[in-house]
Short mmCIF file of C-alpha atoms and ligand atoms in Angstrom, two decimals:
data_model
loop_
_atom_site.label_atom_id
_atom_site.label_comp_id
_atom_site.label_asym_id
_atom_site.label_seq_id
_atom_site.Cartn_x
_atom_site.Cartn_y
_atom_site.Cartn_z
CA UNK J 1 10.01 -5.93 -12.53
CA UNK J 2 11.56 -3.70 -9.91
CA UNK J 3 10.23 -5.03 -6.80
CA UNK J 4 10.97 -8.67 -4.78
CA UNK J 5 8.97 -9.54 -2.04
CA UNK J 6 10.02 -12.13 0.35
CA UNK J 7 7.23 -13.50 2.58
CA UNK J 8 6.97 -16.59 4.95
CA UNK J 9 4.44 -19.04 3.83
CA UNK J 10 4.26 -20.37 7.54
CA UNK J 11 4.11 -19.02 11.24
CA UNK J 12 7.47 -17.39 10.60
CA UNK J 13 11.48 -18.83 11.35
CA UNK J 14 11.17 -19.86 7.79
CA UNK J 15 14.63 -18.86 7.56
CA UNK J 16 13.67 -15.76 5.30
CA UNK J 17 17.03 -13.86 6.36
CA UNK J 18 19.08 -15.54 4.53
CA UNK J 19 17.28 -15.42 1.49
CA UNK J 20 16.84 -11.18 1.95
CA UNK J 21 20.76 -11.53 2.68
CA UNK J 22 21.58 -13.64 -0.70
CA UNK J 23 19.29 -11.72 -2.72
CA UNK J 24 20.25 -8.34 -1.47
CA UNK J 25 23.20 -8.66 -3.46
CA UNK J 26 21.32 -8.02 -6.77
CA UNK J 27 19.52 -4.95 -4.86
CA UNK J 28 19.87 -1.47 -4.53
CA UNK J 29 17.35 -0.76 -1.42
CA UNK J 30 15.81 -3.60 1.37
CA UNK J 31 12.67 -2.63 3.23
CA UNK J 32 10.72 -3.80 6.37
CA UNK J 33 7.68 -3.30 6.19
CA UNK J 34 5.64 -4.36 9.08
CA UNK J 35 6.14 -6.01 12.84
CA UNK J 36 8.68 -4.64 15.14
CA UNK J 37 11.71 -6.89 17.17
CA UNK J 38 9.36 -9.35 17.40
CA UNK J 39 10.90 -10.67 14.54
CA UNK J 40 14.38 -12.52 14.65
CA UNK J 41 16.63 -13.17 11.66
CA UNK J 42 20.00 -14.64 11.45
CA UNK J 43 22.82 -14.58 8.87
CA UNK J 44 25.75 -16.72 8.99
CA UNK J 45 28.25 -15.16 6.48
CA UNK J 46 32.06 -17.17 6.45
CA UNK J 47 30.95 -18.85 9.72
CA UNK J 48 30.12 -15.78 11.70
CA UNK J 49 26.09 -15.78 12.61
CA UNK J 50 24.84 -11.88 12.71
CA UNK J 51 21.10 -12.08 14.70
CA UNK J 52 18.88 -8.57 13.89
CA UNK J 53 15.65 -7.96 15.10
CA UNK J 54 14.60 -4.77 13.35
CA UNK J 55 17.53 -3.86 10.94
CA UNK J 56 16.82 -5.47 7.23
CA UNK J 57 18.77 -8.22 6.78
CA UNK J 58 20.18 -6.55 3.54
CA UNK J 59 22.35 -4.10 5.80
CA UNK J 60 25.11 -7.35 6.43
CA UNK J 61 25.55 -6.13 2.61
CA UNK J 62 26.16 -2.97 2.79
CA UNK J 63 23.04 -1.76 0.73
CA UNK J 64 20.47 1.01 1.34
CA UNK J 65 18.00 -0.11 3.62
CA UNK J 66 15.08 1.72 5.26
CA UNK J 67 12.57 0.82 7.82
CA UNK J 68 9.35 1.95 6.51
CA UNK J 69 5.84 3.69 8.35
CA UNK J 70 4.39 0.26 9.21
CA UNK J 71 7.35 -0.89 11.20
CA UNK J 72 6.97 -0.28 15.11
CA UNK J 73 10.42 0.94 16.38
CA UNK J 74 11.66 0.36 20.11
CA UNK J 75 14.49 2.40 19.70
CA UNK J 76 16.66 1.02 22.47
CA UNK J 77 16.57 -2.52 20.31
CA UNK J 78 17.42 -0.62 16.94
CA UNK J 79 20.60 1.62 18.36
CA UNK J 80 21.65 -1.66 20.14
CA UNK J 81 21.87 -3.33 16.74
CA UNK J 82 23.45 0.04 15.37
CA UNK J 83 26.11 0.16 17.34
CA UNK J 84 26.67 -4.13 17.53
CA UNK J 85 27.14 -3.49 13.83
CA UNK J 86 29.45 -0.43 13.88
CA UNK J 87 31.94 -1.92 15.74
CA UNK J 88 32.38 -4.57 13.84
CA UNK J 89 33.33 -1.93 10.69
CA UNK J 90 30.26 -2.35 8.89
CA UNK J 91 28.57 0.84 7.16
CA UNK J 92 25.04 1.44 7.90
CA UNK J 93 23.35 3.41 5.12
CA UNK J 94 20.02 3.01 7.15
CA UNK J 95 16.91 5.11 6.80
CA UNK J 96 13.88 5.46 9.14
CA UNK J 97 10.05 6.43 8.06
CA UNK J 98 9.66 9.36 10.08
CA UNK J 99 6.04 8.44 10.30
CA UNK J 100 7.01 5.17 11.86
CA UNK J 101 5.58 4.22 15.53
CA UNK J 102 7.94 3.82 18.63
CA UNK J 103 7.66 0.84 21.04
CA UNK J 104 6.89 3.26 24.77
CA UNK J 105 8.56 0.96 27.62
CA UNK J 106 4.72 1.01 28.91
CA UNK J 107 3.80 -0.98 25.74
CA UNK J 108 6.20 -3.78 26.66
CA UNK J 109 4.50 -3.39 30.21
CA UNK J 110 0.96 -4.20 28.73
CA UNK J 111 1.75 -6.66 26.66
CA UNK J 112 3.22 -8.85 29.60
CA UNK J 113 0.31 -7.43 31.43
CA UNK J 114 -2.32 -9.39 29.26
CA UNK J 115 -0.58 -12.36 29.10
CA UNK J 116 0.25 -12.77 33.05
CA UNK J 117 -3.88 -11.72 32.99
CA UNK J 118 -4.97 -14.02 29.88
CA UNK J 119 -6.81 -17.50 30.15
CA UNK J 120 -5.39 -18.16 27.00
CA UNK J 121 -2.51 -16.47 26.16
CA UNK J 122 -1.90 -15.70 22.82
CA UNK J 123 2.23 -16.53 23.40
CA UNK J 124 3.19 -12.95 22.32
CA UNK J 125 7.08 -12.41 22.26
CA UNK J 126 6.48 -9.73 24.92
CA UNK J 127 7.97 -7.05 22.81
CA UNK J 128 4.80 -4.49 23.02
CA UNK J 129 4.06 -5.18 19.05
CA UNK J 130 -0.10 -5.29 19.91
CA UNK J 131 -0.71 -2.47 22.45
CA UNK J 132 2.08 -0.25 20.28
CA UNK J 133 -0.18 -1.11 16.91
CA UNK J 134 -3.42 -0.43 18.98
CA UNK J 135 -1.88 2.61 19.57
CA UNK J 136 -1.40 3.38 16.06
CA UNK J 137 -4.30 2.80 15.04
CA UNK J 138 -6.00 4.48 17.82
CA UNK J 139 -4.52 7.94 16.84
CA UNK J 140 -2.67 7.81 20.45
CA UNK J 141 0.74 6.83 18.72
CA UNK J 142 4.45 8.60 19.52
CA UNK J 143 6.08 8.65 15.88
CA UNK J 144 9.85 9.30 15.33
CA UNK J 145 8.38 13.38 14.30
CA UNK J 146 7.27 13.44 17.80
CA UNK J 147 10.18 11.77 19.41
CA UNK J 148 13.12 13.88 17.72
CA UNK J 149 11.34 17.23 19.26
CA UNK J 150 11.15 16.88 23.16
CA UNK J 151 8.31 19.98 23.30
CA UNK J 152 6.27 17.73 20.92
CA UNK J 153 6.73 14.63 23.17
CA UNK J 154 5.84 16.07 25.98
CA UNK J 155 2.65 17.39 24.36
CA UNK J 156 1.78 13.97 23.02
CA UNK J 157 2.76 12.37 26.33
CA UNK J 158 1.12 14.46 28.65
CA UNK J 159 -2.16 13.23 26.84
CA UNK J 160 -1.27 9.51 26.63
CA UNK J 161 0.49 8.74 29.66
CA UNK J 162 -2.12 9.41 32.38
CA UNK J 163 -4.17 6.60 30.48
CA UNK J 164 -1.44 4.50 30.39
CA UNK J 165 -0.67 4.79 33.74
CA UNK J 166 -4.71 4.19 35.26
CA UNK J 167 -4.66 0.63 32.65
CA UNK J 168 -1.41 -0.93 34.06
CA UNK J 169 -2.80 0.15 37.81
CA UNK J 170 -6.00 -0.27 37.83
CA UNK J 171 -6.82 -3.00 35.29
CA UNK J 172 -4.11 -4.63 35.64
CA UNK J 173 -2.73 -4.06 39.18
CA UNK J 174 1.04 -3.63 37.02
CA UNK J 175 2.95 -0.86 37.97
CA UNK J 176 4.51 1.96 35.22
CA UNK J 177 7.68 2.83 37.23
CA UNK J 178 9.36 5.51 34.98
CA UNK J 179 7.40 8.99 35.38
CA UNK J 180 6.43 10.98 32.09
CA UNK J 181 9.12 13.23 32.73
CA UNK J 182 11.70 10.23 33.06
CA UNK J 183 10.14 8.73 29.94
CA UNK J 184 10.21 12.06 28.09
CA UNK J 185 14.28 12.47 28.81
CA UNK J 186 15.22 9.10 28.13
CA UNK J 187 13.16 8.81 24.73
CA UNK J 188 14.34 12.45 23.71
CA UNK J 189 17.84 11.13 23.70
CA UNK J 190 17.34 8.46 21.72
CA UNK J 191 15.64 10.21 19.41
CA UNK J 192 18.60 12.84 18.95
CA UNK J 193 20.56 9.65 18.52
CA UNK J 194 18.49 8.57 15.45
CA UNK J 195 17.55 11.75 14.12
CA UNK J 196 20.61 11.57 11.60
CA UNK J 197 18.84 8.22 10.08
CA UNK J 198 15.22 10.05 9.53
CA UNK J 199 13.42 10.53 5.69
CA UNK J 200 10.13 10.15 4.05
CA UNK J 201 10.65 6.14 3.00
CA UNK J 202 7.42 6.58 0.48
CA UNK J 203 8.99 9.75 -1.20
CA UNK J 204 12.37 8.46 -1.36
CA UNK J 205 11.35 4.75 -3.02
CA UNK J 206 9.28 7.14 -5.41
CA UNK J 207 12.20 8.80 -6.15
CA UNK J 208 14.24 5.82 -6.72
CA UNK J 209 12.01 4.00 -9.06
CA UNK J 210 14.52 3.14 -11.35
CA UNK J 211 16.20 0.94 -8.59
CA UNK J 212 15.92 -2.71 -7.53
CA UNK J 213 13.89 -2.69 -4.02
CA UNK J 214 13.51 -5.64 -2.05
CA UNK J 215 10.56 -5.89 0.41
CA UNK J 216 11.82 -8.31 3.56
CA UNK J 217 8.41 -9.56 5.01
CA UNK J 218 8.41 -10.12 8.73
CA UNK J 219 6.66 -13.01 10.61
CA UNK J 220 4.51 -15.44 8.32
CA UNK J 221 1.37 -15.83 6.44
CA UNK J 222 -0.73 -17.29 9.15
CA UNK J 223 0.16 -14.78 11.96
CA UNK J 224 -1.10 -12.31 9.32
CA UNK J 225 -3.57 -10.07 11.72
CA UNK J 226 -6.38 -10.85 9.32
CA UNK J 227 -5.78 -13.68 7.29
CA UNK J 228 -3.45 -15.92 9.53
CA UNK J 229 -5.06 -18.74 12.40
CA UNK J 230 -6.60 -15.85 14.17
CA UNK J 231 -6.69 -14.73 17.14
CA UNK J 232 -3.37 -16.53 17.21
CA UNK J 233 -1.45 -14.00 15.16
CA UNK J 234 0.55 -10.79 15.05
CA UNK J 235 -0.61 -7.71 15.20
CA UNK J 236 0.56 -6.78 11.25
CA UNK J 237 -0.55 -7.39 7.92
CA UNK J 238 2.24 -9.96 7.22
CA UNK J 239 0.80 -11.13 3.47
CA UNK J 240 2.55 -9.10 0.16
CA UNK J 241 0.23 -6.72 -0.86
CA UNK J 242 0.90 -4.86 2.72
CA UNK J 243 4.26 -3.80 1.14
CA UNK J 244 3.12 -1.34 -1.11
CA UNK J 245 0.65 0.18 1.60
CA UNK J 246 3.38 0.52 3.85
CA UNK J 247 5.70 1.69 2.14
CA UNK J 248 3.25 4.55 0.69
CA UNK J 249 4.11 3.45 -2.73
CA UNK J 250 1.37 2.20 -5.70
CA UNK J 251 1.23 -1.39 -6.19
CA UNK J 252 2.88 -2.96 -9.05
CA UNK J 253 3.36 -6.38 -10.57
CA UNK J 254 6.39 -7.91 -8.09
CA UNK J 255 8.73 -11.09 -7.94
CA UNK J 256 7.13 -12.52 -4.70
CA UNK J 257 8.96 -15.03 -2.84
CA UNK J 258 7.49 -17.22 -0.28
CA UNK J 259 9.89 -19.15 1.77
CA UNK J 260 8.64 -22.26 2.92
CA UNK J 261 10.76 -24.89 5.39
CA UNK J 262 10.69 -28.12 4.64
CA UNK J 263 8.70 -28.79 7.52
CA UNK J 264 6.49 -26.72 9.46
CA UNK J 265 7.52 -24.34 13.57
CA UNK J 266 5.69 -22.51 15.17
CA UNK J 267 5.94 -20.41 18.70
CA UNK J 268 3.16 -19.28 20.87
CA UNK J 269 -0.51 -20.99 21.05
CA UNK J 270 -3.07 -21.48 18.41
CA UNK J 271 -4.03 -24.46 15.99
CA UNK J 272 -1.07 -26.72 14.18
CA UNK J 273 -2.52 -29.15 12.46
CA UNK J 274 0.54 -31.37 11.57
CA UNK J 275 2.45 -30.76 14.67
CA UNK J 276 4.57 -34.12 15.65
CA UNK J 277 3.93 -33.91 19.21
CA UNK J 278 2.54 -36.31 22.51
CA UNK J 279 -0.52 -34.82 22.68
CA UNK J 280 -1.38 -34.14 19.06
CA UNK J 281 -1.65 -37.60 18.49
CA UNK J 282 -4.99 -38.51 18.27
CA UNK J 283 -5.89 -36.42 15.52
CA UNK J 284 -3.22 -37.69 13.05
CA UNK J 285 -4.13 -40.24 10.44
CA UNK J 286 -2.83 -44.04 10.87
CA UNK J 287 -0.72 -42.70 13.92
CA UNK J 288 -1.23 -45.23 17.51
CA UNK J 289 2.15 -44.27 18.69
CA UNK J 290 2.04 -40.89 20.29
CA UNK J 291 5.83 -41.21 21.65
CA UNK J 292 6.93 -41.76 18.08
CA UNK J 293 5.58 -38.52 17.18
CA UNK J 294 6.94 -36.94 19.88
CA UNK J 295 10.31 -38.16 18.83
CA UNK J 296 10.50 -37.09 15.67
CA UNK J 297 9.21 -33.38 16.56
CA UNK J 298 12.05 -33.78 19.07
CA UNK J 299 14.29 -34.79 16.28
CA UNK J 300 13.24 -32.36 14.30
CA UNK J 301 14.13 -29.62 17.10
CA UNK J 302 17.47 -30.96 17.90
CA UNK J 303 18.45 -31.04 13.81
CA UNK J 304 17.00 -27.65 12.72
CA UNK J 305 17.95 -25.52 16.31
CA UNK J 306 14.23 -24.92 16.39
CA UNK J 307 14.71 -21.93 19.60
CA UNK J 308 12.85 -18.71 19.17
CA UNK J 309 15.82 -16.19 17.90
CA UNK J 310 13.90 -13.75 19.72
CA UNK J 311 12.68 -15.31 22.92
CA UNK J 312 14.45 -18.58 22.92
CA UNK J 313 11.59 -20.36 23.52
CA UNK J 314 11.32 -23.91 21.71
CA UNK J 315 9.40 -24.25 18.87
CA UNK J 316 6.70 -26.29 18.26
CA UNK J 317 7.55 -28.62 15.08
CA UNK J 318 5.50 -30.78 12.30
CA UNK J 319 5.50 -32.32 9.23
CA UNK J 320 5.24 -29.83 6.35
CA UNK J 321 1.55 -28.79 5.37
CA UNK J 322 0.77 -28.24 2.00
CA UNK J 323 -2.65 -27.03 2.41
CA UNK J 324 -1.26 -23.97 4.14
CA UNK J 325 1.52 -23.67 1.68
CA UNK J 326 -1.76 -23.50 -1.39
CA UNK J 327 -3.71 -21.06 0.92
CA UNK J 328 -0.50 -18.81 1.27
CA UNK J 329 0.00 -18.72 -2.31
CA UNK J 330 -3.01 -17.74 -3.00
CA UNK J 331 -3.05 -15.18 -0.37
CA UNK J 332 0.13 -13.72 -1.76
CA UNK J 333 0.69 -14.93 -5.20
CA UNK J 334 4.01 -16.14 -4.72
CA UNK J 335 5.95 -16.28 -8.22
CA UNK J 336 8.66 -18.40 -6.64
CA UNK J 337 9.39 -20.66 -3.70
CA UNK J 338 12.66 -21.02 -1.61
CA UNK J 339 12.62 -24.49 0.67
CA UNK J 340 15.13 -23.77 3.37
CA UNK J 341 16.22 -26.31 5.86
CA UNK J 342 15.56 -29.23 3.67
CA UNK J 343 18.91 -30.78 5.23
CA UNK J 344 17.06 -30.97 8.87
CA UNK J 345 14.93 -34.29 7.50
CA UNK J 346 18.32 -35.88 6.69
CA UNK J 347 18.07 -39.43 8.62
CA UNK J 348 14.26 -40.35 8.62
CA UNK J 349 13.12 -43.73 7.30
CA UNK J 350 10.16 -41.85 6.24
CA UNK J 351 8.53 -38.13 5.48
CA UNK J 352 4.97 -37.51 5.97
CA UNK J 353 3.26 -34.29 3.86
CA UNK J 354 -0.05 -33.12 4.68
CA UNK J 355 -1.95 -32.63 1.40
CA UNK J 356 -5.50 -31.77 2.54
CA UNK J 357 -7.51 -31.71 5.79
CA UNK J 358 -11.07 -34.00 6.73
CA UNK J 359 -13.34 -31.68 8.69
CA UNK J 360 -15.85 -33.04 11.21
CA UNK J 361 -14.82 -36.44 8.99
CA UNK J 362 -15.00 -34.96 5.64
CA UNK J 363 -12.60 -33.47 2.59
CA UNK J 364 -12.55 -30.01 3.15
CA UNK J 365 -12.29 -27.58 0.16
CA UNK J 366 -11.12 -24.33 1.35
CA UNK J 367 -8.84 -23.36 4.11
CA UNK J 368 -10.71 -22.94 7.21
CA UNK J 369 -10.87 -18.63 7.95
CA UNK J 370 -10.68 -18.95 11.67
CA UNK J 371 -8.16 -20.76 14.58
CA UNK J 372 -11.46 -22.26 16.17
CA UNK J 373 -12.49 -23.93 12.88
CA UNK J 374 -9.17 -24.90 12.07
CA UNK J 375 -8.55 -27.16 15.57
CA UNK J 376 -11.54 -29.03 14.21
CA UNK J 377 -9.38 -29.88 11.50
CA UNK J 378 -7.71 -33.53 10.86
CA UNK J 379 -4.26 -33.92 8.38
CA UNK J 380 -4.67 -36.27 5.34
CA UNK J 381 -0.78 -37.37 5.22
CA UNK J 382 1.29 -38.97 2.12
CA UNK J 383 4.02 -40.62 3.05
CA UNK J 384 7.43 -40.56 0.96
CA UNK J 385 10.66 -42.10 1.17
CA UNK J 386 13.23 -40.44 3.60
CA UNK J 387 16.97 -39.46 2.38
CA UNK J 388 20.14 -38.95 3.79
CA UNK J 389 21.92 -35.71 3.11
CA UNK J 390 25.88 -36.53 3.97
CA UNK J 391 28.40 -33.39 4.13
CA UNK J 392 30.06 -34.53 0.82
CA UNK J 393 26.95 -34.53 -0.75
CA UNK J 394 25.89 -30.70 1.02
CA UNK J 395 29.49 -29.75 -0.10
CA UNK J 396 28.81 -30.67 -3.89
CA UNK J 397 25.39 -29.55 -3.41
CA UNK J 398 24.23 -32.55 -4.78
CA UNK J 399 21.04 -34.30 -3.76
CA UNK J 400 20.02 -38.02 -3.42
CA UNK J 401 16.85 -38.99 -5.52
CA UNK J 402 14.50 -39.09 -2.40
CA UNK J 403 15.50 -35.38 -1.56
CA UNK J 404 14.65 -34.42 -5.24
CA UNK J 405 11.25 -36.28 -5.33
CA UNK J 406 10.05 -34.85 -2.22
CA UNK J 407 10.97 -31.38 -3.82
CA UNK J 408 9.19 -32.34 -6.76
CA UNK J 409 5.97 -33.68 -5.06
CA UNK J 410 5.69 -29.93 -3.21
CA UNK J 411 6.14 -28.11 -6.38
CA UNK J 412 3.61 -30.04 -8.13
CA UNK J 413 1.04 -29.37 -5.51
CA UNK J 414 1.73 -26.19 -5.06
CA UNK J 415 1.90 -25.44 -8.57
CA UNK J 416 4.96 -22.75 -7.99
CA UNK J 417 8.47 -23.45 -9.14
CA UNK J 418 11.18 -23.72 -6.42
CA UNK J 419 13.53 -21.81 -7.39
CA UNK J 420 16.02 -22.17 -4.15
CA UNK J 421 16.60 -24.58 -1.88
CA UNK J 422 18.45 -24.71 1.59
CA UNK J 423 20.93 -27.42 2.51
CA UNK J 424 22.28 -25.30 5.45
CA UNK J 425 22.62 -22.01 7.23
CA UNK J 426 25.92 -20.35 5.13
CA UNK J 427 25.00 -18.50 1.69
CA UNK J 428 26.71 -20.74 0.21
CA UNK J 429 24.80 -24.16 1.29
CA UNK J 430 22.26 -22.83 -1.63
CA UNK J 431 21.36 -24.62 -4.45
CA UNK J 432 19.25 -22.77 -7.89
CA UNK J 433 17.24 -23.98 -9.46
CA UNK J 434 16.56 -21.40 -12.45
CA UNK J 435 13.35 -22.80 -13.86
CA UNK J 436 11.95 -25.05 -11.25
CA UNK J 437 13.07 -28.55 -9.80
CA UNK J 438 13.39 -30.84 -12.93
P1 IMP Y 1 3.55 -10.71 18.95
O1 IMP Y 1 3.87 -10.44 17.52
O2 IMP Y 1 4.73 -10.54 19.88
O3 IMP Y 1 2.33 -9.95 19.41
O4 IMP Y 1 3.16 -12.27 19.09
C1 IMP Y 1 1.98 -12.80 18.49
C2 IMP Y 1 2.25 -14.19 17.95
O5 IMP Y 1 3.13 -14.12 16.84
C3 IMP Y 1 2.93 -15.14 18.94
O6 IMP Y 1 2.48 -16.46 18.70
C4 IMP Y 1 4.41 -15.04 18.56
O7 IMP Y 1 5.14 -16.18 18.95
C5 IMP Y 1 4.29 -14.93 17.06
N1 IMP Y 1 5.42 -14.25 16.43
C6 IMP Y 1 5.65 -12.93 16.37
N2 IMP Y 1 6.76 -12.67 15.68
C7 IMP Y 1 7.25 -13.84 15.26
C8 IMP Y 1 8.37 -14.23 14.45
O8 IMP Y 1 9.15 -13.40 13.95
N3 IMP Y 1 8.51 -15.56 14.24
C9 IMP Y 1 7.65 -16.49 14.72
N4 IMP Y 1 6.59 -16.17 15.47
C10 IMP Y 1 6.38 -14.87 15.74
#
């Protein structure tokens, strides 16, 4: 099998980074995929914590990695992490899709636009991910072909930035402050600056079948732009099978990871079922104490660092939810799970797990397709006995019965092995487990 996918099984921040980063070892070639700098992923190698946004997290290794059509580029954000990583000696063998979309600054502008203008905002990360994808798919896109020749930009612009320009005024009463001709200087020179990094990603994995390619999935599951708690998602295909469609490659049998934390974030609105929070209370099962809740969601936060590595926003937290862990297997047909941050739920007395959900009072059978259906949704909770996870113990990499049983008890439902397991943010705070938790 050639290929490894890697794919959150949540809302994202399921600390896939580290996983791309351990694996790429074994790898020849790492590819995004989808989503933009929207997404956030940290590696802490030897105590030193690298944060990209758009470079693959396989590049902290030194391997091939490429950023393929379906990403959308702001180039400013990608030379930025270029150059972060060049003077600190590392060599970037990086290559870009020249097919791939580029984040306009008026993108960014319309993004912030709708939210300021929204009744409910969606929560985006303000990055201009939506209006650059509507773009995309509207045939009114600027691709890195367009952006390394400044006659073609101009050509392209001239048609797309009058638009732009009347929806940030006149809709929005926003103003676009750089002129076409501004945007067309600045833009050409960072597309001379990238130009070196340009090929055709689909030819070149084609060409390089005989190699082992990793596929680093951005963002999660459920902000999948079809299949996650929509319209509270991303503006991507997030799920596996979008990895071969990006990439302009034919689909083929895969390792697919899906990396799960041993609870459940989340940042931005929409529906969270098993979120541990004041005002979530009154739809939990056998839970009168709303302040308890919001104490261990709290908890929870403070342990795991749970701030937006893009944003910095604080993220929402909850027990783990195995009903959206079944749905996003089946959705991607994970061959393997990796539970990261399992050391965060060190100290509790006790951990809940949501196993199913009661709709309008009763057991419901398939995960609900839509946010609006999904808020209607109650948590069925089993409780299991907390652990405590001391640093001897994380040093030997040894865990207390508790820790194993609640690994146990997700495998079984899920009905995936877990392979890996997190007990803290350095490569080495890993723990295998070749054929499953025993
Ligand atoms: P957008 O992708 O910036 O349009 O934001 C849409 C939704 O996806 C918002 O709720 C964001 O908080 C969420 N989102 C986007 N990227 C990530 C990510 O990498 N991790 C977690 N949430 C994300």
């Amino acid at each position: 099998m050639p290929f490894t996918i890697v794919i959150g099984t949540q809302w994202g921040d399921e600390g896939k980074g580290k996983f791309v980063d351990l694996l790429a070892e074994q790898q020849d070639i790492v590819v995004r995929y989808q989503g933009g700098n929207n997404a956030g992923h940290t590696v802490v190698v030897d105590d030193k914590e690298y944060k990209f946004h758009l470079l693959p997290s396989g590049v902290i290794q030194g391997k091939r990695v490429l950023l393929a059509s379906g990403v959308v580029i702001d180039p400013k954000v990608l030379l930025k992490e270029i150059t972060a990583l060049k003077e600190k000696k590392y060599i970037i063998n990086l290559g870009i899709d020249v097919r791939a979309n580029i984040i306009m600054p008026y993108h960014i502008l319309l993004d912030l636009a709708r939210e300021k203008a929204a009744n409910k905002p969606i929560g985006t990360t303000g990055r201009g991910i939506c209006p650059c994808y509507e773009d995309k798919v509207g045939r009114r896109g600027v691709t890195f072909f367009d952006l390394i020749d400044p006659v073609r930009l101009q050509q392209r612009l001239d048609v797309i930035y009058p638009e732009k320009k009347a929806l940030l005024e006149k809709v929005y009463n926003e103003q676009l402050l750089s002129s076409n001709e501004q945007i067309i200087s600045e833009y050409s020179v960072y597309g001379n600056q990238l130009k070196q990094y340009l090929t055709d990603v689909s030819l070149e994995l084609s060409q390089n079948s005989n190699n082992k390619i990793l596929f680093e999935g951005a963002q999660g599951t459920f902000l999948d732009v079809a299949f996650g708690t929509y319209p509270y998602v991303t503006s991507s295909h997030t799920i596996a099978a979008n990895a071969f469609v990006q990439a302009g490659i034919p689909s083929e049998k895969s390792m697919i990871i899906g990396v799960a934390k041993a609870y459940t974030t989340r940042v931005g609105s929409g529906p969270f079922i098993t979120e541990l929070s004041a005002d979530n209370y009154n739809k939990t099962e056998n839970t009168s104490d709303s302040a308890n809740n919001a104490l261990i969601g709290d908890y929870l936060r403070k342990q795991g660092a749970e701030y937006g590595t893009t944003t910095g926003r604080p993220r929402r937290c909850g027990w783990l939810d195995l009903a959206m862990l079944k749905e996003s297997t089946r959705l991607n047909g994970f061959t393997a799970l990796a539970i990261t941050k399992l050391d965060v739920l060190s100290g509790l007395d006790e951990i809940k797990v949501c196993t199913s959900y009661l709709f309008q009072g009763k057991p419901l059978e398939n995960f609900p397709h839509n946010a609006v259906l999904l808020e209607q949704c109650a948590p069925v909770y089993k409780t299991l006995p907390g652990f405590k996870l001391t640093p001897e113990l994380i040093k030997n990499k040894t865990l207390p019965e508790n820790a194993v049983q609640y690994l146990r008890y997700i495998q079984k439902n899920v009905g995936v092995p877990i392979n890996f397991v997190s007990i803290g943010p350095e490569r080495s705070q890993t723990i295998l487990y070749e054929n499953g938790v025993e």
